[in-house]
Every structure is written in C-alpha cells, then in structure tokens.
mmCIF file of C-alpha atoms in Angstrom:
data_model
loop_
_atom_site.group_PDB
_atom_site.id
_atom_site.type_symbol
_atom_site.label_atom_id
_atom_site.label_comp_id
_atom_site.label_asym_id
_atom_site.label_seq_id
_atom_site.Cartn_x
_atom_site.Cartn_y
_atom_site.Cartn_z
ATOM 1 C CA UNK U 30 109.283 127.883 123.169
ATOM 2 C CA UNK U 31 106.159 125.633 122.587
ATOM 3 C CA UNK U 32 102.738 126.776 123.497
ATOM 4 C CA UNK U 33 102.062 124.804 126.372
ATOM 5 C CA UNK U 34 104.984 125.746 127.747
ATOM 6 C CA UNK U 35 104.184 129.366 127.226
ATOM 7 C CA UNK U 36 100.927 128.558 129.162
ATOM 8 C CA UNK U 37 103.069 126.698 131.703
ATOM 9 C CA UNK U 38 105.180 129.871 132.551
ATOM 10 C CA UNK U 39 102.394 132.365 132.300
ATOM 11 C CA UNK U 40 100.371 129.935 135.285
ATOM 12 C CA UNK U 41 103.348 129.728 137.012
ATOM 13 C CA UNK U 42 104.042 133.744 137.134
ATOM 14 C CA UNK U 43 100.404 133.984 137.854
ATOM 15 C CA UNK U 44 100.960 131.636 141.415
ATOM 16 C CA UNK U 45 103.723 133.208 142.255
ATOM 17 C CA UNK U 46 102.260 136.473 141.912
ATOM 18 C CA UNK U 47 99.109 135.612 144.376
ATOM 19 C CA UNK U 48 101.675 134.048 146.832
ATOM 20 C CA UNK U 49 103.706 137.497 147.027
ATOM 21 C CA UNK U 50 101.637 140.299 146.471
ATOM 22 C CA UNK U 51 99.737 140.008 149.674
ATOM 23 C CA UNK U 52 102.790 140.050 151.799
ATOM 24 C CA UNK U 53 104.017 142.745 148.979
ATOM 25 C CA UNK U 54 100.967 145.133 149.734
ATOM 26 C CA UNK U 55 101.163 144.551 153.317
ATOM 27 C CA UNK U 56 97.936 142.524 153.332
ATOM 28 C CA UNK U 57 97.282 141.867 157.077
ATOM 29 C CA UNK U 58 99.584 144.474 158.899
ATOM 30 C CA UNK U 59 97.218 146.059 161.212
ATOM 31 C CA UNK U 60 96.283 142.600 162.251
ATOM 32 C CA UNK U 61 98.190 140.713 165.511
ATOM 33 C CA UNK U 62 98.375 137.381 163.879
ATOM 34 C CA UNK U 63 98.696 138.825 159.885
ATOM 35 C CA UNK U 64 97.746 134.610 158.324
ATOM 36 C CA UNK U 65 95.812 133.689 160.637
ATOM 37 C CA UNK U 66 93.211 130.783 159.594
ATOM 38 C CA UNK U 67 89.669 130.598 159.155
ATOM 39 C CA UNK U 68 89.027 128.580 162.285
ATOM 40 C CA UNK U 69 90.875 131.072 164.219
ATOM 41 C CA UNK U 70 89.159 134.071 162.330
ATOM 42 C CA UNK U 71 85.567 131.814 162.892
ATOM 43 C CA UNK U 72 86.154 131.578 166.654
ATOM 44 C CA UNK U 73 87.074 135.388 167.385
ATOM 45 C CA UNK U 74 83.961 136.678 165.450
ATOM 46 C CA UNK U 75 82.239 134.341 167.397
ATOM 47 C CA UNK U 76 83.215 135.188 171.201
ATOM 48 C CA UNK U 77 82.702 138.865 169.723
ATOM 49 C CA UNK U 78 78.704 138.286 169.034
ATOM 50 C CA UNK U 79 78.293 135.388 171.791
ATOM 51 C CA UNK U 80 81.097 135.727 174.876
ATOM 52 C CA UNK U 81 79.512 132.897 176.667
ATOM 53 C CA UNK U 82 79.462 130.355 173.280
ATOM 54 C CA UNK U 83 81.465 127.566 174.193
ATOM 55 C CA UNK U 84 83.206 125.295 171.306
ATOM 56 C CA UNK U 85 81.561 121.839 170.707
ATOM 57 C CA UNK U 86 84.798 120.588 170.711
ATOM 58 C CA UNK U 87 88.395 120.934 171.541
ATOM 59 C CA UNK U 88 90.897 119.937 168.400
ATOM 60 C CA UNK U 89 93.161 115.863 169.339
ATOM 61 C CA UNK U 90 96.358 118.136 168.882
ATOM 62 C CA UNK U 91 97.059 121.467 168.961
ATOM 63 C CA UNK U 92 100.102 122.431 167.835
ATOM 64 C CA UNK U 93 102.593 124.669 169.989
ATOM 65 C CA UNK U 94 103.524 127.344 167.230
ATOM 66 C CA UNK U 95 101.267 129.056 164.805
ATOM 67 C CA UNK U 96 104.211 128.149 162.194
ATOM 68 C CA UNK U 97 104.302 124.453 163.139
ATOM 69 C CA UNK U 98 100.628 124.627 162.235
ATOM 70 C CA UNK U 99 101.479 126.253 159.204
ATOM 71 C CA UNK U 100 103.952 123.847 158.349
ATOM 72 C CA UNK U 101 101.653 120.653 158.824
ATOM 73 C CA UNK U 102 98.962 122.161 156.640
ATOM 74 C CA UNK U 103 101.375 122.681 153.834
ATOM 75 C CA UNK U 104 102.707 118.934 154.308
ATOM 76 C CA UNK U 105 99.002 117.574 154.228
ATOM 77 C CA UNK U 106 98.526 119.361 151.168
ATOM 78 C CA UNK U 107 101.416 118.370 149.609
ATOM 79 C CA UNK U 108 100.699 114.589 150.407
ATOM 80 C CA UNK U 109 97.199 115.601 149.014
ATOM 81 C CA UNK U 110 98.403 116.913 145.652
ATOM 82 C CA UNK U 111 100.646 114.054 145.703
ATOM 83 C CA UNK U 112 97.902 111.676 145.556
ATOM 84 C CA UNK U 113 95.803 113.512 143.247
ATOM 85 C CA UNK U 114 99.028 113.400 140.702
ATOM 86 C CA UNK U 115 99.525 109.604 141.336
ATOM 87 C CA UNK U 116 96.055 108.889 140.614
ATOM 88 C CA UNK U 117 95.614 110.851 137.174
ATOM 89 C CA UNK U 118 99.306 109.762 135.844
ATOM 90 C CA UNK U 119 98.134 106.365 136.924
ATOM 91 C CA UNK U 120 94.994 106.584 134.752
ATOM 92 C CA UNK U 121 96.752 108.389 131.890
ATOM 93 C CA UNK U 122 99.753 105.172 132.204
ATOM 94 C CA UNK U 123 96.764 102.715 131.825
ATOM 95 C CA UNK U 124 95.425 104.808 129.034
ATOM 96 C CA UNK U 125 98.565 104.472 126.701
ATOM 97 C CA UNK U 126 98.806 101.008 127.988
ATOM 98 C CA UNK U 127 95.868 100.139 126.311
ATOM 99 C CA UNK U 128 96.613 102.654 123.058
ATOM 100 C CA UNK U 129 99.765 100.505 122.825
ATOM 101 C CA UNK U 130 98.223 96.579 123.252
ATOM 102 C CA UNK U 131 95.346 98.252 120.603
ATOM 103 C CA UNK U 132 98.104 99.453 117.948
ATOM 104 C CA UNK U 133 100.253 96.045 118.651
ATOM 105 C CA UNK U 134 97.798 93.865 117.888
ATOM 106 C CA UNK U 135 96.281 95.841 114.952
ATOM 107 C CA UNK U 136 99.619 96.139 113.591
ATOM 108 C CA UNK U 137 99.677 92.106 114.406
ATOM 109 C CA UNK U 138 96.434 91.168 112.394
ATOM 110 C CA UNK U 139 97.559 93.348 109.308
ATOM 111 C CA UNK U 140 100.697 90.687 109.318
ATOM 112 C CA UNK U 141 98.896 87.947 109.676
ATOM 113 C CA UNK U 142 96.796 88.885 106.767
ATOM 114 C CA UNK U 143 100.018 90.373 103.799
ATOM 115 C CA UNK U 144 101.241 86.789 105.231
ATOM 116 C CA UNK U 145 98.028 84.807 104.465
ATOM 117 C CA UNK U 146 97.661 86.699 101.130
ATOM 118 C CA UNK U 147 101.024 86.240 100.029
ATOM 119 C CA UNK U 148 101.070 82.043 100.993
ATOM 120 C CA UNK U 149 97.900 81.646 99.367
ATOM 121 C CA UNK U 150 99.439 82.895 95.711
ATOM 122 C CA UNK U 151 98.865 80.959 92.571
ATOM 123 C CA UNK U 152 101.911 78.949 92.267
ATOM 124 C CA UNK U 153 101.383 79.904 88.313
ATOM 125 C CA UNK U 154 101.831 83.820 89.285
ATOM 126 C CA UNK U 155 105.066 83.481 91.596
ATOM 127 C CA UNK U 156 106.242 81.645 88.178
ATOM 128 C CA UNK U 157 105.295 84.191 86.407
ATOM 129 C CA UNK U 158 107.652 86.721 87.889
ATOM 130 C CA UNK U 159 110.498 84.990 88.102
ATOM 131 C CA UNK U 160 110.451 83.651 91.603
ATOM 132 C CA UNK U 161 110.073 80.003 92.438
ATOM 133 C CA UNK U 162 108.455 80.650 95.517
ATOM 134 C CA UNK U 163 105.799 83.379 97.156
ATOM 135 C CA UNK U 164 108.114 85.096 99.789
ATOM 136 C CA UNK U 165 106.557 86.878 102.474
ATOM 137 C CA UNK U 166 107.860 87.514 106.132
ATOM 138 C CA UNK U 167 106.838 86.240 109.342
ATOM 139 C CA UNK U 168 105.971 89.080 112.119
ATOM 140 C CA UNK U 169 109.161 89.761 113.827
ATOM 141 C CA UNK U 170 111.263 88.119 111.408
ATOM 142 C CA UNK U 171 113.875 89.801 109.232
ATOM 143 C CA UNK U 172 114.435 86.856 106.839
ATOM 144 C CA UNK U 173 112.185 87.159 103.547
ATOM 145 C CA UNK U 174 110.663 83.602 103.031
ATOM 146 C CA UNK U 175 110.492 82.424 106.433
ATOM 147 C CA UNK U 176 106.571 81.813 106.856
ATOM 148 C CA UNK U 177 106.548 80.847 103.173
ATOM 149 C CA UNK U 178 107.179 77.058 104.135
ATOM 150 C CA UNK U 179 104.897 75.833 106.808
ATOM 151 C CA UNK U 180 102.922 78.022 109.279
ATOM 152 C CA UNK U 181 103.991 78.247 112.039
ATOM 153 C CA UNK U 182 102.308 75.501 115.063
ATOM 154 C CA UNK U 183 99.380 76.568 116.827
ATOM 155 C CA UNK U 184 99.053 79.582 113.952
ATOM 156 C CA UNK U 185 95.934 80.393 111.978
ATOM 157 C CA UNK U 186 97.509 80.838 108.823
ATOM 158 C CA UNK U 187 95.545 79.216 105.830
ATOM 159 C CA UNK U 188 97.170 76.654 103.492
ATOM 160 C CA UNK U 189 97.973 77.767 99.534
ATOM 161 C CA UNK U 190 94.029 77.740 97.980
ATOM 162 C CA UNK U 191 92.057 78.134 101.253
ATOM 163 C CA UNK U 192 90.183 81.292 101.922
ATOM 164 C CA UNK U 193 90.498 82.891 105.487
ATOM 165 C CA UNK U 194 87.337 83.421 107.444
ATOM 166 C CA UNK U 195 86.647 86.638 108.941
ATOM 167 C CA UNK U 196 83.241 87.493 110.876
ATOM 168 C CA UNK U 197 81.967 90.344 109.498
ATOM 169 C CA UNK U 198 79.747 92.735 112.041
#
C-alpha cells in the first residue's frame, strides 16, 4: 500500500469516526430534538433571555420534517463539494494541459535542431563514413532520410552551409 493511500485510509477512519461516535456516546440524549441546528439552538436561547424578541424574518420555505431539512442541507452540500471538486480538477486539467503543449513543443524544437545539424553536414564527412548522404529523420517520421532531401514547405530548416539563427536572451 502506497503512502498516500495510507494517508487516504487513516482520513477516512478519522471521518467516519467523528460521524459515529457522537451518536455512539449518546451525544444529545437528554435533548428533545438530539441534531438540532444552530438556528434552532440560536432562537431557543433567545426566547429564553428575551420572550417578547420577535425574528426579523420568517425563512421563504420551511420544510415540513426536521429530516427533510436534514436531507436538503446534505444535498446543498453535496452540490457544494461538487463544485469545489469541478473547479480544482478543472485547474489541475489545464495545468497538465499546459505541462503537455510545454514538453511537445520542447521535444519539437530539439528535432528541428538534430535535423538542422544533421542537413547542414559537410558533404566531405558523410563521405567519409561511408554514407553517400547525411540521414536524419523528420519529426514523426519513421523512415531514416526523409528530411534529408528538401525541407519540408513552409519549414524553417536551413539549407547544407547556412547557420540557424537563434535569439539569445
């Protein structure tokens, strides 16, 4: 088992753990409404100081069960945690994205140059070893002497004897 998903299991235990052991101990027994929420909890300490404080305002819906309430809260923070999720795995996508289109067209630019280097060879040392031509291969190309002929149109490549110019910082 990998570290992080050692870590992943121990966090895990630890949630479930603080989700059970208050129903476990028998958090909230003496209680009429054991889960109540804050708001609830707010208002009865409240009317227990102040009897005459009246609310502000009254909630747009209230729903008919203290379970149904329950159960929306959970939903909005599940479409909460859903959106939180989207929005980092979105940003982490984008990330490699851009790793990726860096790598690709580093990876590019080193071809371009073993391809430049290897047209620009002295005819007099390809006939020195034996080969009657400098053979080099074209980026995405399997065949060995395919960008040795002609560049390819619209490429950069330099002709045999020219020097490539690179800005330099």
């Amino acid at each position: 088992m990998s570290r992080n998903a050692r870590i992943n299991a121990l966090l895990l235990l630890v949630v479930a753990a603080l989700a059970v052991l208050p129903v476990a101990l028998g958090m909230g027994d003496d209680k009429e409404e054991p889960f109540t929420g804050a708001d609830a909890q707010a208002e009865t300490a409240i009317t227990e100081n102040k009897p005459d404080y009246e609310p502000w305002f009254s909630p747009l819906y209230e729903p008919p069960s203290a379970e149904i309430e329950s159960a929306l809260f959970a939903l909005q923070a599940a479409i909460g945690a859903g959106v939180v999720a989207f929005y980092f795995g979105l940003r982490k996508g984008r990330r490699q994205g851009e790793a990726r289109a860096a790598e690709a067209s580093l990876a590019e630019a080193r071809a371009e140059t073993v391809t430049a280097t290897a047209g620009a060879a002295s005819p007099g040392a390809a006939a020195a070893t034996g080969a009657g031509e400098a053979e080099a291969t074209v980026p995405g190309s399997a065949e060995p002497g395919a960008g040795s002929a002609e560049p390819a149109p619209g490429s950069a490549t330099p002709a045999a004897g020219e020097q490539r110019e690179t800005a330099r910082p």
